[in-house]
Amino acid sequence: MSWNPMRSGTLICLLAMFSSSLAPGQNAASCANCVEWNKAEPPFRIFGNTYYVGTHGLSSVLITSPAGHVLIDGDLPQSAALIADSIRSLGFRLEDVKLIVNSHVHFDHAGGIAELQRRSGARVVASQWSADVLRKGGVGKGDPQYGTLPPIAAVKNVSVFLDGESLQVGEITITPHLTPGHTPGGTSWTWKSCKDAACYDMVYADSLNPISAPGFRFTKSRQYPQAIEDFEKSFAFFEATPCDVLITAHPEVSGLWDRLSQTEKGVKPDPLVDSGACRKLAEDGREKLRQRLASEGKK
Ligand SMILES: [Zn+2]
């Protein structure tokens, strides 16, 4: 339960499902999974001051305080209005979002940030690699999926964090952890949420899925030569970080909807609380990478 700003680490993205169905030149509007991903989901309290405000297939998390809120991920461009509606329906003001952060700069997690920033006036803080992409828009060079992704809109007023540096908004302290591999700038986020005497270590995990554009090899990439080493650092982060409640950038990766249905059925203890969830995530990520590297070895 202790607050431990770990160094480097990363996670998984179901974008694999998406990119495999996306031809070069297609855009988000023609994304085969986007309608399903963007289905409206009623917002709900995860724990304490932490709320789910994302869509059915793409997570977005609001952390609240009387002096301002933090928003993690903006999802698709067409998700921005849904996220804004969810924040308002919980009784909060979008204008009180003071900080927007991101898991990784693919269109399904960062596509809505420009619009949400425009509406809220929040500052955006990102890793150096992600900040470079956000400022320019588009898709970052060195991204394993470069060439198959729709571009993101450019975002203004982006600043860069240091790995493990604590960011403050009112009473909220949130810490970024570099978890690269899925992209070179991937980031996961940790903070504490409390209710009465109980405080939990909350983790928002980036994607750990080793997927790529055709022709890219994680075992031999001139554009991203440290990809495997990055994944290993990310797995190590998730194996070690204190983790009571895990939310993944794609909610089903950590079984959010299944766990939530158990909560609604009154299952005790709270199924959203699982101190082994991050280790399981790392284990699954290691296996996916092992399979991917094995398949590259056969080529
Ligand atoms: Zn992705």
Coordinates of N, CA and C in Angstrom, one line a residue, residues 105-291:
V105 N 0.1 7.6 -27.1 CA -0.5 8.5 -28.1 C -1.0 7.9 -29.4
H106 N -1.7 6.8 -29.2 CA -2.5 6.3 -30.3 C -3.9 6.9 -30.3
F107 N -4.5 7.0 -31.5 CA -5.8 7.7 -31.7 C -6.9 7.2 -30.8
D108 N -6.8 6.0 -30.3 CA -7.9 5.5 -29.4 C -7.7 5.8 -28.0
H109 N -6.6 6.4 -27.6 CA -6.4 6.9 -26.2 C -6.1 8.4 -26.1
A110 N -5.6 8.9 -27.2 CA -5.2 10.3 -27.2 C -5.9 11.2 -28.2
G111 N -6.8 10.5 -29.0 CA -7.5 11.2 -30.1 C -8.4 12.3 -29.6
G112 N -9.0 12.1 -28.4 CA -9.9 13.1 -27.8 C -9.3 14.2 -26.9
I113 N -8.0 14.1 -26.7 CA -7.3 15.0 -25.8 C -7.4 16.5 -26.3
A114 N -7.2 16.7 -27.6 CA -7.1 18.1 -28.0 C -8.5 18.8 -27.7
E115 N -9.6 18.1 -28.0 CA -10.9 18.7 -27.8 C -11.2 18.8 -26.3
L116 N -10.8 17.8 -25.5 CA -11.0 17.9 -24.0 C -10.2 19.0 -23.4
Q117 N -9.0 19.2 -23.9 CA -8.2 20.3 -23.4 C -8.8 21.7 -23.9
R118 N -9.3 21.7 -25.1 CA -9.9 23.0 -25.5 C -11.1 23.4 -24.7
R119 N -11.9 22.4 -24.3 CA -13.1 22.7 -23.5 C -12.8 22.9 -22.1
S120 N -11.7 22.3 -21.5 CA -11.4 22.4 -20.1 C -10.4 23.5 -19.8
G121 N -9.5 23.7 -20.7 CA -8.4 24.6 -20.4 C -7.3 24.0 -19.6
A122 N -7.3 22.6 -19.5 CA -6.4 21.9 -18.7 C -5.0 21.9 -19.3
R123 N -3.9 21.8 -18.5 CA -2.6 21.5 -19.1 C -2.5 20.1 -19.4
V124 N -1.6 19.7 -20.3 CA -1.3 18.3 -20.6 C 0.1 18.0 -20.3
V125 N 0.4 16.9 -19.6 CA 1.7 16.6 -19.3 C 2.0 15.1 -19.8
A126 N 3.1 14.9 -20.5 CA 3.4 13.6 -21.1 C 4.8 13.3 -21.1
S127 N 5.2 12.1 -21.4 CA 6.6 11.7 -21.6 C 7.2 12.4 -22.7
Q128 N 8.5 12.5 -22.8 CA 9.2 13.3 -23.8 C 8.7 12.8 -25.2
W129 N 8.8 11.5 -25.4 CA 8.4 10.9 -26.8 C 6.9 11.2 -27.1
S130 N 6.1 11.0 -26.1 CA 4.6 11.2 -26.3 C 4.4 12.7 -26.5
A131 N 5.1 13.6 -25.8 CA 4.8 15.0 -25.9 C 5.2 15.5 -27.3
D132 N 6.3 14.9 -27.9 CA 6.7 15.3 -29.2 C 5.6 15.0 -30.2
V133 N 4.9 13.8 -30.0 CA 3.8 13.4 -30.9 C 2.6 14.3 -30.7
L134 N 2.3 14.5 -29.5 CA 1.1 15.3 -29.1 C 1.2 16.8 -29.7
R135 N 2.4 17.3 -29.6 CA 2.6 18.7 -30.1 C 2.4 18.8 -31.6
K136 N 2.9 17.8 -32.3 CA 2.9 17.8 -33.8 C 1.6 17.2 -34.3
G137 N 0.9 16.4 -33.5 CA -0.1 15.5 -34.1 C 0.5 14.4 -34.9
G138 N -0.4 13.6 -35.5 CA 0.1 12.5 -36.3 C 0.4 11.2 -35.6
V139 N 1.4 10.5 -36.1 CA 1.9 9.3 -35.5 C 3.4 9.4 -35.3
G140 N 3.9 8.9 -34.2 CA 5.4 9.1 -33.9 C 6.3 8.1 -34.7
K141 N 7.4 8.7 -35.1 CA 8.4 7.8 -35.7 C 8.9 6.9 -34.7
G142 N 9.1 5.6 -35.0 CA 9.6 4.7 -34.0 C 8.4 3.9 -33.4
D143 N 7.2 4.3 -33.7 CA 6.1 3.6 -33.2 C 6.0 2.2 -34.0
P144 N 5.9 1.1 -33.3 CA 5.8 -0.2 -34.0 C 4.6 -0.2 -35.0
Q145 N 3.6 0.5 -34.8 CA 2.5 0.5 -35.7 C 2.5 1.6 -36.7
Y146 N 3.6 2.3 -36.8 CA 3.7 3.4 -37.8 C 3.4 3.0 -39.2
G147 N 2.5 3.8 -39.8 CA 2.1 3.4 -41.2 C 0.7 2.8 -41.2
T148 N 0.2 2.4 -40.1 CA -1.2 1.7 -40.1 C -2.1 2.5 -39.2
L149 N -1.7 3.6 -38.6 CA -2.5 4.2 -37.6 C -3.1 5.6 -38.1
P150 N -4.3 5.9 -37.8 CA -4.7 7.3 -38.1 C -4.0 8.3 -37.2
P151 N -3.8 9.5 -37.7 CA -3.1 10.5 -36.9 C -4.0 11.1 -35.8
I152 N -3.3 11.6 -34.8 CA -4.1 12.3 -33.8 C -4.0 13.8 -34.0
A153 N -4.9 14.6 -33.5 CA -4.9 16.0 -33.6 C -3.8 16.6 -32.7
A154 N -3.2 17.6 -33.1 CA -2.1 18.3 -32.3 C -2.7 18.9 -31.1
V155 N -2.0 18.9 -30.0 CA -2.4 19.4 -28.7 C -1.5 20.5 -28.3
K156 N -2.1 21.6 -27.7 CA -1.3 22.7 -27.3 C -0.9 22.6 -25.9
N157 N 0.1 23.4 -25.5 CA 0.5 23.5 -24.1 C 0.8 22.1 -23.4
V158 N 1.6 21.4 -24.1 CA 2.1 20.1 -23.6 C 3.4 20.3 -22.9
S159 N 3.5 19.8 -21.6 CA 4.8 19.8 -21.0 C 5.2 18.4 -20.7
V160 N 6.5 18.2 -20.3 CA 7.1 16.9 -20.2 C 7.4 16.6 -18.7
F161 N 7.0 15.4 -18.3 CA 7.4 15.0 -16.9 C 8.7 14.2 -16.9
L162 N 9.2 14.1 -15.7 CA 10.4 13.2 -15.4 C 9.8 11.9 -14.9
D163 N 10.4 10.8 -15.3 CA 9.9 9.5 -14.9 C 9.9 9.4 -13.3
G164 N 8.7 9.1 -12.8 CA 8.6 9.0 -11.3 C 8.4 10.3 -10.6
E165 N 8.3 11.4 -11.3 CA 8.1 12.7 -10.7 C 6.6 12.8 -10.3
S166 N 6.4 13.3 -9.1 CA 5.0 13.4 -8.6 C 4.4 14.7 -9.2
L167 N 3.2 14.6 -9.7 CA 2.4 15.8 -10.2 C 1.3 16.1 -9.2
Q168 N 1.1 17.3 -9.0 CA 0.1 17.7 -8.0 C -1.0 18.5 -8.5
V169 N -2.3 18.2 -8.2 CA -3.5 19.0 -8.5 C -4.3 19.0 -7.2
G170 N -4.4 20.1 -6.5 CA -5.0 20.1 -5.3 C -4.5 19.1 -4.3
E171 N -5.4 18.2 -3.8 CA -4.9 17.2 -2.9 C -4.4 15.9 -3.6
I172 N -4.5 15.9 -4.9 CA -4.2 14.7 -5.7 C -2.7 14.7 -6.0
T173 N -2.0 13.6 -5.7 CA -0.7 13.4 -6.2 C -0.7 12.2 -7.1
I174 N -0.3 12.4 -8.3 CA -0.3 11.3 -9.3 C 1.1 11.2 -9.9
T175 N 1.5 10.0 -10.1 CA 2.9 9.7 -10.5 C 3.0 9.0 -11.9
P176 N 3.7 9.5 -12.8 CA 3.9 8.8 -14.1 C 5.1 7.8 -14.0
H177 N 4.9 6.7 -14.7 CA 5.9 5.7 -14.8 C 6.1 5.3 -16.2
L178 N 7.3 5.5 -16.8 CA 7.5 5.1 -18.2 C 7.3 3.6 -18.3
T179 N 6.4 3.2 -19.2 CA 6.1 1.8 -19.4 C 6.1 1.6 -20.9
P180 N 7.3 1.7 -21.6 CA 7.3 1.7 -23.0 C 7.3 0.2 -23.6
G181 N 7.2 0.1 -24.9 CA 7.2 -1.1 -25.6 C 6.1 -1.2 -26.6
H182 N 4.9 -1.0 -26.2 CA 3.8 -0.8 -27.1 C 4.0 0.4 -28.0
T183 N 4.4 1.5 -27.3 CA 5.0 2.7 -28.0 C 6.2 3.1 -27.2
P184 N 7.1 3.8 -27.8 CA 8.3 4.2 -27.1 C 8.0 5.2 -25.9
G185 N 6.9 5.8 -25.9 CA 6.6 6.8 -24.9 C 5.5 6.4 -23.9
G186 N 5.1 5.1 -23.9 CA 4.0 4.6 -23.1 C 4.2 4.9 -21.6
T187 N 3.1 5.2 -20.9 CA 3.1 5.7 -19.6 C 2.0 5.1 -18.8
S188 N 2.3 4.6 -17.6 CA 1.3 4.2 -16.6 C 1.3 5.1 -15.4
W189 N 0.2 5.2 -14.7 CA 0.0 6.2 -13.7 C -0.5 5.6 -12.4
T190 N 0.1 6.1 -11.3 CA -0.3 5.6 -9.9 C -0.7 6.8 -9.0
W191 N -1.6 6.5 -8.2 CA -2.1 7.5 -7.2 C -2.8 6.8 -6.1
K192 N -3.1 7.5 -5.0 CA -3.9 6.8 -3.9 C -5.3 7.4 -3.9
S193 N -6.3 6.5 -3.6 CA -7.6 7.0 -3.4 C -8.1 6.4 -2.0
C194 N -8.8 7.3 -1.3 CA -9.1 6.9 0.1 C -10.7 7.0 0.3
K195 N -11.2 6.2 1.1 CA -12.6 6.3 1.6 C -12.6 5.9 3.0
D196 N -13.1 6.8 3.9 CA -13.0 6.5 5.3 C -11.6 6.2 5.7
A197 N -11.3 5.1 6.4 CA -10.0 4.8 6.8 C -9.2 4.0 5.7
A198 N -9.9 3.6 4.6 CA -9.2 2.7 3.7 C -8.6 3.5 2.5
C199 N -7.3 3.3 2.3 CA -6.6 3.9 1.1 C -6.1 2.8 0.2
Y200 N -6.3 3.0 -1.1 CA -5.8 2.0 -2.0 C -4.8 2.6 -3.0
D201 N -3.9 1.7 -3.4 CA -2.9 2.1 -4.5 C -3.6 1.8 -5.8
M202 N -3.9 2.9 -6.5 CA -4.6 2.8 -7.8 C -3.5 2.8 -8.9
V203 N -3.8 2.0 -10.0 CA -2.9 1.9 -11.1 C -3.7 2.0 -12.4
Y204 N -3.3 3.0 -13.2 CA -3.8 3.0 -14.6 C -2.7 2.5 -15.5
A205 N -3.0 1.4 -16.1 CA -1.9 0.7 -16.9 C -2.0 0.9 -18.4
D206 N -0.9 1.3 -19.0 CA -0.8 1.4 -20.4 C -0.9 0.0 -21.0
S207 N -1.0 0.0 -22.4 CA -1.0 -1.2 -23.1 C 0.3 -1.9 -23.2
L208 N 0.4 -3.2 -23.1 CA 1.6 -4.0 -23.2 C 1.6 -4.9 -24.4
N209 N 0.8 -4.6 -25.3 CA 0.7 -5.6 -26.4 C 1.7 -5.4 -27.5
P210 N 2.5 -6.4 -27.8 CA 3.6 -6.3 -28.8 C 3.0 -6.5 -30.2
I211 N 2.3 -5.5 -30.7 CA 1.8 -5.5 -32.1 C 2.4 -4.5 -32.9
S212 N 2.3 -4.6 -34.2 CA 3.1 -3.7 -35.1 C 2.4 -3.7 -36.5
A213 N 2.9 -2.7 -37.2 CA 2.6 -2.7 -38.7 C 3.3 -3.9 -39.4
P214 N 2.8 -4.3 -40.5 CA 3.4 -5.3 -41.3 C 4.9 -5.0 -41.5
G215 N 5.8 -5.9 -41.3 CA 7.2 -5.7 -41.6 C 8.0 -5.3 -40.5
F216 N 7.4 -4.8 -39.4 CA 8.1 -4.3 -38.2 C 8.5 -5.6 -37.4
R217 N 9.8 -5.6 -36.9 CA 10.2 -6.7 -36.1 C 10.7 -6.1 -34.8
F218 N 10.1 -6.6 -33.7 CA 10.6 -6.2 -32.4 C 12.1 -6.7 -32.1
T219 N 12.4 -7.8 -32.8 CA 13.8 -8.3 -32.6 C 14.8 -7.6 -33.4
K220 N 14.4 -6.8 -34.4 CA 15.4 -6.1 -35.2 C 14.7 -4.9 -35.8
S221 N 14.7 -3.7 -35.1 CA 14.1 -2.5 -35.6 C 15.1 -1.4 -35.6
R222 N 15.4 -0.8 -36.7 CA 16.2 0.4 -36.7 C 15.5 1.6 -36.1
Q223 N 14.2 1.6 -36.2 CA 13.5 2.8 -35.7 C 13.3 2.7 -34.1
Y224 N 13.2 1.4 -33.6 CA 12.9 1.2 -32.2 C 13.8 0.1 -31.7
P225 N 15.1 0.3 -31.7 CA 16.1 -0.8 -31.4 C 16.0 -1.3 -30.0
Q226 N 15.5 -0.5 -29.0 CA 15.4 -0.9 -27.6 C 14.0 -1.5 -27.2
A227 N 13.2 -1.9 -28.2 CA 11.8 -2.2 -27.9 C 11.7 -3.4 -26.9
I228 N 12.6 -4.4 -27.1 CA 12.4 -5.6 -26.2 C 12.9 -5.2 -24.7
E229 N 14.0 -4.5 -24.7 CA 14.5 -4.0 -23.4 C 13.4 -3.1 -22.7
D230 N 12.7 -2.3 -23.5 CA 11.7 -1.5 -22.9 C 10.5 -2.3 -22.4
F231 N 10.1 -3.3 -23.1 CA 9.1 -4.2 -22.6 C 9.5 -4.8 -21.3
E232 N 10.7 -5.3 -21.2 CA 11.2 -5.9 -20.0 C 11.2 -5.0 -18.8
K233 N 11.5 -3.7 -19.0 CA 11.5 -2.8 -17.9 C 10.0 -2.6 -17.5
S234 N 9.1 -2.6 -18.4 CA 7.7 -2.4 -18.1 C 7.1 -3.5 -17.4
F235 N 7.5 -4.7 -17.8 CA 7.0 -5.9 -17.0 C 7.5 -5.8 -15.6
A236 N 8.8 -5.4 -15.4 CA 9.4 -5.4 -14.1 C 8.6 -4.3 -13.2
F237 N 8.2 -3.2 -13.8 CA 7.4 -2.2 -13.1 C 6.1 -2.9 -12.5
F238 N 5.4 -3.6 -13.4 CA 4.1 -4.1 -13.0 C 4.3 -5.2 -12.0
E239 N 5.4 -5.9 -12.0 CA 5.6 -7.0 -11.0 C 5.9 -6.4 -9.6
A240 N 6.4 -5.2 -9.6 CA 6.8 -4.6 -8.3 C 5.9 -3.5 -7.7
T241 N 5.2 -2.8 -8.6 CA 4.5 -1.7 -8.0 C 3.3 -2.1 -7.1
P242 N 3.1 -1.3 -6.0 CA 1.9 -1.5 -5.2 C 0.7 -1.3 -6.0
C243 N -0.3 -2.2 -5.9 CA -1.4 -2.3 -6.9 C -2.6 -2.9 -6.2
D244 N -3.5 -2.1 -5.8 CA -4.8 -2.6 -5.2 C -5.9 -2.7 -6.2
V245 N -6.0 -1.6 -7.0 CA -7.0 -1.5 -8.0 C -6.4 -1.1 -9.4
L246 N -6.6 -2.0 -10.3 CA -6.0 -1.9 -11.6 C -7.0 -1.5 -12.7
I247 N -6.8 -0.4 -13.4 CA -7.6 -0.1 -14.6 C -6.7 -0.1 -15.8
T248 N -7.0 -0.8 -16.8 CA -6.2 -0.8 -18.0 C -6.8 0.1 -19.1
A249 N -6.0 0.5 -20.0 CA -6.4 1.5 -21.0 C -7.5 0.9 -21.9
H250 N -7.5 -0.4 -22.1 CA -8.7 -1.1 -22.6 C -9.3 -1.9 -21.5
P251 N -10.5 -1.5 -21.0 CA -11.0 -2.0 -19.8 C -11.1 -3.6 -19.7
E252 N -11.4 -4.2 -20.8 CA -11.5 -5.7 -20.7 C -10.2 -6.4 -20.5
V253 N -9.1 -5.8 -20.7 CA -7.8 -6.4 -20.5 C -7.6 -6.8 -19.0
S254 N -8.2 -6.0 -18.2 CA -8.2 -6.3 -16.7 C -9.5 -6.8 -16.2
G255 N -10.4 -7.2 -17.2 CA -11.7 -7.7 -16.8 C -12.6 -6.8 -16.0
L256 N -12.5 -5.5 -16.4 CA -13.3 -4.5 -15.6 C -14.8 -4.8 -15.6
W257 N -15.4 -5.1 -16.7 CA -16.8 -5.3 -16.8 C -17.2 -6.6 -16.0
D258 N -16.5 -7.6 -16.1 CA -16.8 -8.8 -15.4 C -16.7 -8.6 -13.9
R259 N -15.6 -7.9 -13.5 CA -15.5 -7.6 -12.0 C -16.6 -6.7 -11.5
L260 N -17.0 -5.7 -12.4 CA -18.0 -4.8 -12.0 C -19.4 -5.5 -11.8
S261 N -19.6 -6.5 -12.7 CA -20.9 -7.2 -12.5 C -20.9 -8.0 -11.2
Q262 N -19.8 -8.5 -10.8 CA -19.7 -9.1 -9.5 C -20.0 -8.2 -8.3
T263 N -19.4 -6.9 -8.5 CA -19.7 -5.9 -7.5 C -21.1 -5.6 -7.4
E264 N -21.8 -5.5 -8.5 CA -23.3 -5.2 -8.5 C -24.0 -6.4 -7.8
K265 N -23.5 -7.6 -7.9 CA -24.2 -8.7 -7.3 C -23.9 -8.8 -5.8
G266 N -23.0 -7.8 -5.3 CA -22.8 -7.8 -3.9 C -21.7 -8.8 -3.5
V267 N -20.9 -9.2 -4.4 CA -19.8 -10.2 -4.0 C -18.8 -9.5 -3.1
K268 N -18.4 -10.1 -2.1 CA -17.4 -9.5 -1.1 C -16.2 -10.5 -1.1
P269 N -15.0 -10.0 -0.9 CA -14.7 -8.5 -0.9 C -14.8 -7.9 -2.3
D270 N -14.7 -6.6 -2.4 CA -14.9 -5.9 -3.6 C -14.0 -6.4 -4.7
P271 N -14.7 -7.0 -5.8 CA -13.9 -7.6 -6.9 C -13.0 -6.6 -7.6
L272 N -13.2 -5.3 -7.5 CA -12.4 -4.3 -8.1 C -11.0 -4.2 -7.4
V273 N -10.9 -4.7 -6.2 CA -9.7 -4.7 -5.4 C -9.0 -6.1 -5.6
D274 N -7.8 -6.1 -6.2 CA -7.1 -7.3 -6.4 C -5.6 -7.0 -6.4
S275 N -4.9 -7.3 -5.4 CA -3.5 -6.9 -5.2 C -2.6 -7.7 -6.2
G276 N -3.1 -8.7 -6.8 CA -2.3 -9.5 -7.7 C -2.5 -9.1 -9.2
A277 N -3.4 -8.1 -9.4 CA -3.8 -7.8 -10.8 C -2.6 -7.3 -11.7
C278 N -1.8 -6.5 -11.1 CA -0.7 -6.0 -11.9 C 0.4 -7.1 -12.2
R279 N 0.6 -8.0 -11.3 CA 1.5 -9.1 -11.6 C 0.9 -10.0 -12.7
K280 N -0.4 -10.2 -12.6 CA -1.0 -10.9 -13.7 C -0.9 -10.2 -15.0
L281 N -1.0 -9.0 -15.0 CA -0.9 -8.2 -16.3 C 0.5 -8.4 -16.8
A282 N 1.5 -8.3 -16.0 CA 2.9 -8.5 -16.4 C 3.1 -9.9 -17.0
E283 N 2.5 -10.8 -16.3 CA 2.7 -12.2 -16.7 C 2.1 -12.4 -18.1
D284 N 0.9 -11.9 -18.3 CA 0.2 -12.0 -19.6 C 1.0 -11.3 -20.7
G285 N 1.6 -10.1 -20.3 CA 2.4 -9.4 -21.3 C 3.7 -10.1 -21.7
R286 N 4.3 -10.7 -20.7 CA 5.5 -11.5 -21.0 C 5.2 -12.7 -22.0
E287 N 4.0 -13.3 -21.7 CA 3.7 -14.4 -22.6 C 3.4 -13.9 -24.0
K288 N 2.7 -12.8 -24.1 CA 2.4 -12.3 -25.5 C 3.7 -11.9 -26.2
L289 N 4.7 -11.3 -25.5 CA 5.9 -11.0 -26.1 C 6.7 -12.2 -26.5
R290 N 6.7 -13.2 -25.6 CA 7.4 -14.5 -25.9 C 6.8 -15.0 -27.2
Q291 N 5.5 -15.1 -27.4 CA 4.9 -15.6 -28.6 C 5.3 -14.8 -29.8

